[in-house]
PDB file of C-alpha atoms in Angstrom:
ATOM      1  CA  LEU T  91      85.080  85.303  55.379  1.00  0.00           C
ATOM      2  CA  ALA T  92      84.349  81.590  55.056  1.00  0.00           C
ATOM      3  CA  ARG T  93      80.734  82.306  55.955  1.00  0.00           C
ATOM      4  CA  LEU T  94      80.422  84.532  52.898  1.00  0.00           C
ATOM      5  CA  VAL T  95      81.060  81.656  50.487  1.00  0.00           C
ATOM      6  CA  ASN T  96      77.939  80.235  48.888  1.00  0.00           C
ATOM      7  CA  ASP T  97      77.923  76.477  48.251  1.00  0.00           C
ATOM      8  CA  PRO T  98      81.482  76.252  49.676  1.00  0.00           C
ATOM      9  CA  PHE T  99      82.165  72.632  48.716  1.00  0.00           C
ATOM     10  CA  GLY T 100      80.027  72.508  45.611  1.00  0.00           C
ATOM     11  CA  PRO T 101      80.844  72.982  41.945  1.00  0.00           C
ATOM     12  CA  GLU T 102      79.429  76.526  41.969  1.00  0.00           C
ATOM     13  CA  ALA T 103      81.214  77.841  45.052  1.00  0.00           C
ATOM     14  CA  ALA T 104      81.399  81.627  44.959  1.00  0.00           C
ATOM     15  CA  LEU T 105      82.018  84.589  47.240  1.00  0.00           C
ATOM     16  CA  ASP T 106      78.928  86.640  48.092  1.00  0.00           C
ATOM     17  CA  GLU T 107      80.349  90.029  47.084  1.00  0.00           C
ATOM     18  CA  ASP T 108      77.269  91.959  48.204  1.00  0.00           C
ATOM     19  CA  ALA T 109      77.585  90.528  51.707  1.00  0.00           C
ATOM     20  CA  LEU T 110      81.329  91.262  51.654  1.00  0.00           C
ATOM     21  CA  ASP T 111      80.689  94.900  50.707  1.00  0.00           C
ATOM     22  CA  GLU T 112      78.298  95.270  53.630  1.00  0.00           C
ATOM     23  CA  LEU T 113      80.716  93.617  56.048  1.00  0.00           C
ATOM     24  CA  VAL T 114      83.702  95.715  54.952  1.00  0.00           C
ATOM     25  CA  THR T 115      81.729  98.943  55.243  1.00  0.00           C
ATOM     26  CA  VAL T 116      81.042  98.171  58.883  1.00  0.00           C
ATOM     27  CA  ALA T 117      84.408  96.616  59.742  1.00  0.00           C
ATOM     28  CA  VAL T 118      86.722  99.322  58.434  1.00  0.00           C
ATOM     29  CA  ARG T 119      85.121 101.895  60.693  1.00  0.00           C
ATOM     30  CA  MET T 120      84.507 100.379  64.074  1.00  0.00           C
ATOM     31  CA  MET T 121      85.003 100.845  67.808  1.00  0.00           C
ATOM     32  CA  ASP T 122      88.166  99.396  69.332  1.00  0.00           C
ATOM     33  CA  ASN T 123      87.971  98.529  73.010  1.00  0.00           C
ATOM     34  CA  VAL T 124      90.550  99.588  75.598  1.00  0.00           C
ATOM     35  CA  VAL T 125      90.607  96.725  78.091  1.00  0.00           C
ATOM     36  CA  ASP T 126      91.877  96.755  81.677  1.00  0.00           C
ATOM     37  CA  ALA T 127      93.845  93.485  81.804  1.00  0.00           C
ATOM     38  CA  SER T 128      95.170  94.045  85.352  1.00  0.00           C
ATOM     39  CA  ARG T 129      92.211  92.129  86.750  1.00  0.00           C
ATOM     40  CA  PHE T 130      90.324  88.989  85.835  1.00  0.00           C
ATOM     41  CA  PRO T 131      88.082  88.900  84.022  1.00  0.00           C
ATOM     42  CA  PRO T 132      89.374  91.886  81.999  1.00  0.00           C
ATOM     43  CA  GLN T 133      87.091  94.901  81.890  1.00  0.00           C
ATOM     44  CA  VAL T 134      86.396  97.269  78.999  1.00  0.00           C
ATOM     45  CA  LYS T 135      87.396 100.763  80.179  1.00  0.00           C
ATOM     46  CA  LEU T 136      86.554 102.821  77.099  1.00  0.00           C
ATOM     47  CA  GLN T 137      85.964 102.615  73.364  1.00  0.00           C
ATOM     48  CA  VAL T 138      87.912 104.548  70.757  1.00  0.00           C
ATOM     49  CA  GLU T 139      86.818 104.903  67.153  1.00  0.00           C
ATOM     50  CA  VAL T 140      89.676 103.988  64.829  1.00  0.00           C
ATOM     51  CA  GLU T 141      89.949 102.703  61.285  1.00  0.00           C
ATOM     52  CA  ASN T 142      90.213  98.953  61.183  1.00  0.00           C
ATOM     53  CA  GLY T 143      90.141  96.180  58.625  1.00  0.00           C
ATOM     54  CA  ILE T 144      88.810  92.658  58.302  1.00  0.00           C
ATOM     55  CA  GLN T 145      92.207  91.064  57.727  1.00  0.00           C
ATOM     56  CA  GLY T 146      95.759  91.385  58.958  1.00  0.00           C
ATOM     57  CA  PRO T 147      97.803  90.211  61.932  1.00  0.00           C
ATOM     58  CA  PRO T 148      96.420  90.452  65.473  1.00  0.00           C
ATOM     59  CA  GLN T 149      99.599  92.267  66.516  1.00  0.00           C
ATOM     60  CA  ALA T 150      98.676  95.441  64.619  1.00  0.00           C
ATOM     61  CA  VAL T 151      97.994  97.282  67.879  1.00  0.00           C
ATOM     62  CA  ALA T 152     100.172  98.121  70.892  1.00  0.00           C
ATOM     63  CA  VAL T 153      99.782 100.178  74.071  1.00  0.00           C
ATOM     64  CA  THR T 154     102.497 101.882  76.131  1.00  0.00           C
ATOM     65  CA  PRO T 155     103.020 100.378  79.619  1.00  0.00           C
ATOM     66  CA  ASP T 156     101.639 103.528  81.253  1.00  0.00           C
ATOM     67  CA  ALA T 157      98.549 103.418  78.997  1.00  0.00           C
ATOM     68  CA  THR T 158      99.245 106.896  77.632  1.00  0.00           C
ATOM     69  CA  VAL T 159      99.395 106.035  73.941  1.00  0.00           C
ATOM     70  CA  ALA T 160      98.076 103.274  71.695  1.00  0.00           C
ATOM     71  CA  LEU T 161      99.363 102.574  68.196  1.00  0.00           C
ATOM     72  CA  VAL T 162      96.996 100.988  65.685  1.00  0.00           C
ATOM     73  CA  GLY T 163      97.870  99.807  62.183  1.00  0.00           C
ATOM     74  CA  ALA T 164      96.150 101.227  59.108  1.00  0.00           C
ATOM     75  CA  PRO T 165      93.382  99.173  57.492  1.00  0.00           C
ATOM     76  CA  THR T 166      93.302  97.424  54.140  1.00  0.00           C
ATOM     77  CA  ARG T 167      90.513  98.187  51.685  1.00  0.00           C
ATOM     78  CA  TYR T 168      89.380  96.528  48.466  1.00  0.00           C
ATOM     79  CA  ASP T 169      88.833  98.619  45.352  1.00  0.00           C
ATOM     80  CA  HIS T 170      86.306  96.669  43.294  1.00  0.00           C
ATOM     81  CA  ALA T 171      86.591  99.038  40.342  1.00  0.00           C
ATOM     82  CA  ALA T 172      90.344  98.515  40.108  1.00  0.00           C
ATOM     83  CA  ASN T 173      90.071  94.894  41.292  1.00  0.00           C
ATOM     84  CA  LYS T 174      92.894  95.266  43.803  1.00  0.00           C
ATOM     85  CA  LEU T 175      93.633  95.495  47.499  1.00  0.00           C
ATOM     86  CA  LEU T 176      94.546  98.938  48.822  1.00  0.00           C
ATOM     87  CA  MET T 177      96.930  99.206  51.753  1.00  0.00           C
ATOM     88  CA  ASP T 178      97.142 102.486  53.647  1.00  0.00           C
ATOM     89  CA  SER T 179     100.589 103.494  54.877  1.00  0.00           C
ATOM     90  CA  PHE T 180     100.004 105.122  58.243  1.00  0.00           C
ATOM     91  CA  VAL T 181      99.865 104.301  61.923  1.00  0.00           C
ATOM     92  CA  GLN T 182      97.040 105.661  64.042  1.00  0.00           C
ATOM     93  CA  VAL T 183      98.241 107.307  67.248  1.00  0.00           C
ATOM     94  CA  VAL T 184      95.664 107.299  70.043  1.00  0.00           C
ATOM     95  CA  ASP T 185      96.178 109.703  72.955  1.00  0.00           C
ATOM     96  CA  LEU T 186      94.437 107.742  75.711  1.00  0.00           C
ATOM     97  CA  HIS T 187      94.821 110.516  78.302  1.00  0.00           C
ATOM     98  CA  ALA T 188      92.874 113.025  76.245  1.00  0.00           C
ATOM     99  CA  SER T 189      89.162 113.302  76.963  1.00  0.00           C
ATOM    100  CA  PRO T 190      87.779 112.011  74.705  1.00  0.00           C
ATOM    101  CA  PRO T 191      90.789 110.060  73.376  1.00  0.00           C
ATOM    102  CA  ALA T 192      92.294 111.799  70.332  1.00  0.00           C
ATOM    103  CA  VAL T 193      93.282 109.900  67.196  1.00  0.00           C
ATOM    104  CA  SER T 194      95.880 111.178  64.721  1.00  0.00           C
ATOM    105  CA  ARG T 195      97.776 109.664  61.815  1.00  0.00           C
ATOM    106  CA  LEU T 196     101.514 109.212  61.378  1.00  0.00           C
ATOM    107  CA  GLU T 197     102.661 108.442  57.826  1.00  0.00           C
ATOM    108  CA  ILE T 198     105.338 105.725  57.784  1.00  0.00           C
ATOM    109  CA  GLY T 199     105.768 105.017  54.067  1.00  0.00           C
ATOM    110  CA  SER T 200     104.475 101.435  53.960  1.00  0.00           C
ATOM    111  CA  HIS T 201     101.556  99.349  55.174  1.00  0.00           C
ATOM    112  CA  PRO T 202     102.049  98.283  58.822  1.00  0.00           C
ATOM    113  CA  GLN T 203     101.722  94.707  60.001  1.00  0.00           C
ATOM    114  CA  GLY T 204     103.045  93.945  63.490  1.00  0.00           C
ATOM    115  CA  ILE T 205     103.565  96.718  66.075  1.00  0.00           C
ATOM    116  CA  ALA T 206     105.533  96.439  69.324  1.00  0.00           C
ATOM    117  CA  ILE T 207     106.396  98.896  72.099  1.00  0.00           C
ATOM    118  CA  ASP T 208     109.323  98.267  74.458  1.00  0.00           C
ATOM    119  CA  ARG T 209     108.959  98.141  78.238  1.00  0.00           C
ATOM    120  CA  SER T 210     110.216 101.699  78.681  1.00  0.00           C
ATOM    121  CA  GLY T 211     107.333 102.935  76.529  1.00  0.00           C
ATOM    122  CA  LYS T 212     109.730 105.150  74.577  1.00  0.00           C
ATOM    123  CA  LEU T 213     110.456 103.014  71.513  1.00  0.00           C
ATOM    124  CA  ALA T 214     108.143 101.297  69.053  1.00  0.00           C
ATOM    125  CA  LEU T 215     108.814  99.076  66.045  1.00  0.00           C
ATOM    126  CA  VAL T 216     106.473  98.609  63.109  1.00  0.00           C
ATOM    127  CA  ALA T 217     107.026  95.707  60.689  1.00  0.00           C
ATOM    128  CA  CYS T 218     105.801  96.531  57.168  1.00  0.00           C
ATOM    129  CA  VAL T 219     104.830  94.762  53.964  1.00  0.00           C
ATOM    130  CA  ASP T 220     107.776  96.185  51.977  1.00  0.00           C
ATOM    131  CA  GLY T 221     110.367  94.460  54.161  1.00  0.00           C
ATOM    132  CA  SER T 222     111.108  97.499  56.313  1.00  0.00           C
ATOM    133  CA  VAL T 223     110.952  98.027  60.056  1.00  0.00           C
ATOM    134  CA  VAL T 224     109.931 101.550  61.046  1.00  0.00           C
ATOM    135  CA  VAL T 225     111.348 102.869  64.312  1.00  0.00           C
ATOM    136  CA  LEU T 226     109.138 105.282  66.262  1.00  0.00           C
ATOM    137  CA  GLY T 227     110.112 107.436  69.216  1.00  0.00           C
ATOM    138  CA  ILE T 228     107.547 108.014  71.971  1.00  0.00           C
ATOM    139  CA  ASP T 229     107.750 110.999  74.320  1.00  0.00           C
ATOM    140  CA  GLY T 230     104.628 111.247  76.462  1.00  0.00           C
ATOM    141  CA  ASN T 231     101.749 111.471  73.996  1.00  0.00           C
ATOM    142  CA  ARG T 232     104.018 112.522  71.112  1.00  0.00           C
ATOM    143  CA  VAL T 233     105.066 109.885  68.557  1.00  0.00           C
ATOM    144  CA  THR T 234     107.672 110.617  65.871  1.00  0.00           C
ATOM    145  CA  LEU T 235     109.321 108.737  63.035  1.00  0.00           C
ATOM    146  CA  ALA T 236     112.923 108.056  64.077  1.00  0.00           C
ATOM    147  CA  ASP T 237     114.309 105.672  61.465  1.00  0.00           C
ATOM    148  CA  THR T 238     113.475 103.077  58.811  1.00  0.00           C
ATOM    149  CA  LEU T 239     115.422  99.839  58.628  1.00  0.00           C
ATOM    150  CA  LYS T 240     115.303  97.625  55.541  1.00  0.00           C
ATOM    151  CA  ILE T 241     115.697  93.985  56.555  1.00  0.00           C
ATOM    152  CA  GLY T 242     113.968  92.181  53.688  1.00  0.00           C
ATOM    153  CA  GLN T 243     112.517  92.543  50.215  1.00  0.00           C
ATOM    154  CA  LYS T 244     109.095  91.058  50.908  1.00  0.00           C
ATOM    155  CA  ARG T 245     106.388  91.095  53.577  1.00  0.00           C
ATOM    156  CA  LEU T 246     107.219  91.148  57.252  1.00  0.00           C
ATOM    157  CA  ALA T 247     104.630  90.225  59.875  1.00  0.00           C
ATOM    158  CA  GLY T 248     104.891  90.079  63.681  1.00  0.00           C
ATOM    159  CA  VAL T 249     107.484  91.843  65.816  1.00  0.00           C
ATOM    160  CA  SER T 250     108.299  91.606  69.524  1.00  0.00           C
ATOM    161  CA  PHE T 251     110.947  92.938  71.901  1.00  0.00           C
ATOM    162  CA  THR T 252     112.870  90.631  74.214  1.00  0.00           C
ATOM    163  CA  HIS T 253     112.276  91.482  77.880  1.00  0.00           C
ATOM    164  CA  ASP T 254     115.745  92.954  78.358  1.00  0.00           C
ATOM    165  CA  ALA T 255     114.956  95.325  75.434  1.00  0.00           C
ATOM    166  CA  ARG T 256     118.340  94.515  73.851  1.00  0.00           C
ATOM    167  CA  HIS T 257     116.817  92.723  70.865  1.00  0.00           C
ATOM    168  CA  ALA T 258     113.671  92.435  68.802  1.00  0.00           C
ATOM    169  CA  LEU T 259     112.412  89.526  66.722  1.00  0.00           C
ATOM    170  CA  VAL T 260     110.725  90.087  63.359  1.00  0.00           C
ATOM    171  CA  ALA T 261     108.851  87.461  61.339  1.00  0.00           C
ATOM    172  CA  LEU T 262     110.006  87.271  57.712  1.00  0.00           C
ATOM    173  CA  ARG T 263     106.676  86.027  56.411  1.00  0.00           C
ATOM    174  CA  ASP T 264     107.534  85.548  52.730  1.00  0.00           C
ATOM    175  CA  GLU T 265     111.311  85.128  52.925  1.00  0.00           C
ATOM    176  CA  GLN T 266     111.024  82.705  55.864  1.00  0.00           C
ATOM    177  CA  GLY T 267     112.661  82.719  59.265  1.00  0.00           C
ATOM    178  CA  VAL T 268     112.942  85.288  62.041  1.00  0.00           C
ATOM    179  CA  ALA T 269     115.279  88.288  61.950  1.00  0.00           C
ATOM    180  CA  VAL T 270     117.082  89.378  65.120  1.00  0.00           C
ATOM    181  CA  LEU T 271     117.509  93.125  65.610  1.00  0.00           C
ATOM    182  CA  ASN T 272     119.878  94.807  68.037  1.00  0.00           C
ATOM    183  CA  VAL T 273     118.564  97.633  70.214  1.00  0.00           C
ATOM    184  CA  ALA T 274     120.872  99.990  72.113  1.00  0.00           C
ATOM    185  CA  ASP T 275     120.221 103.505  73.451  1.00  0.00           C
ATOM    186  CA  GLY T 276     117.179 103.924  71.230  1.00  0.00           C
ATOM    187  CA  HIS T 277     119.038 102.880  68.073  1.00  0.00           C
ATOM    188  CA  VAL T 278     117.928  99.791  66.160  1.00  0.00           C
ATOM    189  CA  THR T 279     120.178  97.828  63.792  1.00  0.00           C
ATOM    190  CA  ASP T 280     119.960  94.526  61.939  1.00  0.00           C
ATOM    191  CA  SER T 281     122.223  91.992  63.633  1.00  0.00           C
ATOM    192  CA  GLY T 282     122.262  89.863  60.473  1.00  0.00           C
ATOM    193  CA  VAL T 283     121.195  86.835  62.512  1.00  0.00           C
ATOM    194  CA  ARG T 284     118.332  84.780  61.088  1.00  0.00           C
ATOM    195  CA  LEU T 285     116.552  82.031  63.000  1.00  0.00           C
ATOM    196  CA  SER T 286     114.731  79.075  61.484  1.00  0.00           C
ATOM    197  CA  SER T 287     110.949  78.877  61.678  1.00  0.00           C
ATOM    198  CA  GLY T 288     108.062  76.993  60.161  1.00  0.00           C
ATOM    199  CA  VAL T 289     106.589  78.011  56.814  1.00  0.00           C
ATOM    200  CA  ALA T 290     105.278  81.592  56.629  1.00  0.00           C
ATOM    201  CA  PRO T 291     106.031  82.899  60.163  1.00  0.00           C
ATOM    202  CA  TYR T 292     103.310  85.317  61.234  1.00  0.00           C
ATOM    203  CA  THR T 293     102.984  86.518  64.833  1.00  0.00           C
ATOM    204  CA  VAL T 294     105.767  86.679  67.428  1.00  0.00           C
ATOM    205  CA  ASP T 295     105.465  86.942  71.199  1.00  0.00           C
ATOM    206  CA  VAL T 296     107.778  86.507  74.181  1.00  0.00           C
ATOM    207  CA  SER T 297     106.729  84.521  77.252  1.00  0.00           C
ATOM    208  CA  SER T 298     106.062  86.303  80.535  1.00  0.00           C
ATOM    209  CA  ASP T 299     109.266  84.911  82.061  1.00  0.00           C
ATOM    210  CA  GLY T 300     111.288  86.297  79.142  1.00  0.00           C
ATOM    211  CA  LYS T 301     112.853  82.933  78.309  1.00  0.00           C
ATOM    212  CA  TRP T 302     110.952  81.865  75.215  1.00  0.00           C
ATOM    213  CA  ALA T 303     109.708  83.451  72.023  1.00  0.00           C
ATOM    214  CA  VAL T 304     106.763  81.841  70.271  1.00  0.00           C
ATOM    215  CA  VAL T 305     106.227  82.199  66.519  1.00  0.00           C
ATOM    216  CA  SER T 306     102.992  81.180  64.825  1.00  0.00           C
ATOM    217  CA  ASP T 307     103.568  79.800  61.331  1.00  0.00           C
ATOM    218  CA  VAL T 308     100.578  79.893  58.998  1.00  0.00           C
ATOM    219  CA  GLY T 309     101.888  77.299  56.544  1.00  0.00           C
ATOM    220  CA  LEU T 310     101.835  77.093  52.760  1.00  0.00           C
ATOM    221  CA  ALA T 311      98.473  78.838  52.622  1.00  0.00           C
ATOM    222  CA  GLY T 312     100.196  81.940  53.977  1.00  0.00           C
ATOM    223  CA  LEU T 313     102.547  82.258  51.013  1.00  0.00           C
ATOM    224  CA  PRO T 314     101.606  84.704  48.250  1.00  0.00           C
ATOM    225  CA  GLY T 315     100.426  83.097  45.031  1.00  0.00           C
ATOM    226  CA  TYR T 316     100.921  79.534  46.237  1.00  0.00           C
ATOM    227  CA  ALA T 317      99.766  77.375  43.323  1.00  0.00           C
ATOM    228  CA  GLY T 318      99.528  73.989  44.992  1.00  0.00           C
ATOM    229  CA  THR T 319      96.363  72.301  46.215  1.00  0.00           C
ATOM    230  CA  LEU T 320      96.053  72.323  49.984  1.00  0.00           C
ATOM    231  CA  ALA T 321      93.985  69.797  51.889  1.00  0.00           C
ATOM    232  CA  GLY T 322      93.598  70.925  55.498  1.00  0.00           C
ATOM    233  CA  ASP T 323      97.061  72.482  55.732  1.00  0.00           C
ATOM    234  CA  ALA T 324      98.206  72.481  59.358  1.00  0.00           C
ATOM    235  CA  ASP T 325      99.778  75.493  61.022  1.00  0.00           C
ATOM    236  CA  ALA T 326     102.877  75.096  63.176  1.00  0.00           C
ATOM    237  CA  ILE T 327     104.484  76.866  66.142  1.00  0.00           C
ATOM    238  CA  THR T 328     108.187  77.610  66.505  1.00  0.00           C
ATOM    239  CA  LEU T 329     109.775  77.972  69.962  1.00  0.00           C
ATOM    240  CA  ILE T 330     112.912  80.093  70.264  1.00  0.00           C
ATOM    241  CA  ASP T 331     115.128  80.015  73.344  1.00  0.00           C
ATOM    242  CA  VAL T 332     115.870  83.688  74.090  1.00  0.00           C
ATOM    243  CA  SER T 333     117.116  83.094  77.638  1.00  0.00           C
ATOM    244  CA  HIS T 334     120.729  83.461  76.485  1.00  0.00           C
ATOM    245  CA  GLU T 335     122.661  84.298  73.354  1.00  0.00           C
ATOM    246  CA  PRO T 336     122.942  83.099  70.675  1.00  0.00           C
ATOM    247  CA  PHE T 337     119.231  82.478  70.385  1.00  0.00           C
ATOM    248  CA  ARG T 338     118.211  79.009  69.234  1.00  0.00           C
ATOM    249  CA  ALA T 339     114.993  77.859  67.558  1.00  0.00           C
TER     250      ALA T 339
END
């Protein structure tokens, strides 16, 4: 988007709206690659046409461990006539075993941000902009809405399961910190535990050894309606020890 700003540091800096319109038209309907990451370098195996946007967290897509199903977040669109951002409230379900891969929509009631699938491939969590976490059940290529858990009043962002699948971590982007969820026998509940993070926590991931969770914090610029003047605001990273309980940031 920075490349679409004319005279970016001058007195007449302005967004090239014509160029933005052209970019959005292409970006919201594009080909997503399915990559074989079992080898290096990774290889593109196939391309699936899904709806996509030009903004949003990089964790808005997840694939089951057996590569049967992919879940992709809905795009955002800008309505110039109404002068507002439109956020669709569905998850795209991609049946990767179909030939060609089939794409369907599952309405979840709010705009998705982060998406995570547990190691069993039977449970998925979707963090949403209304402060809810949507729980999805996965049975083969069938995905169903199982529950909705309200853990905040404002935007959530990234979500990730711990490797033992007993907990999940959710970034509370606007309310700050990381929420810890309990997971048992397919049921998800809010533990009430909140972990400290940097300002505006965004994405969450767990290390390959299962001992650490990493949270990217996008800083003051990531807060809605921040009125201050920022001069090269620096992002931060929060490390959380998830090797034993209680977790510690």
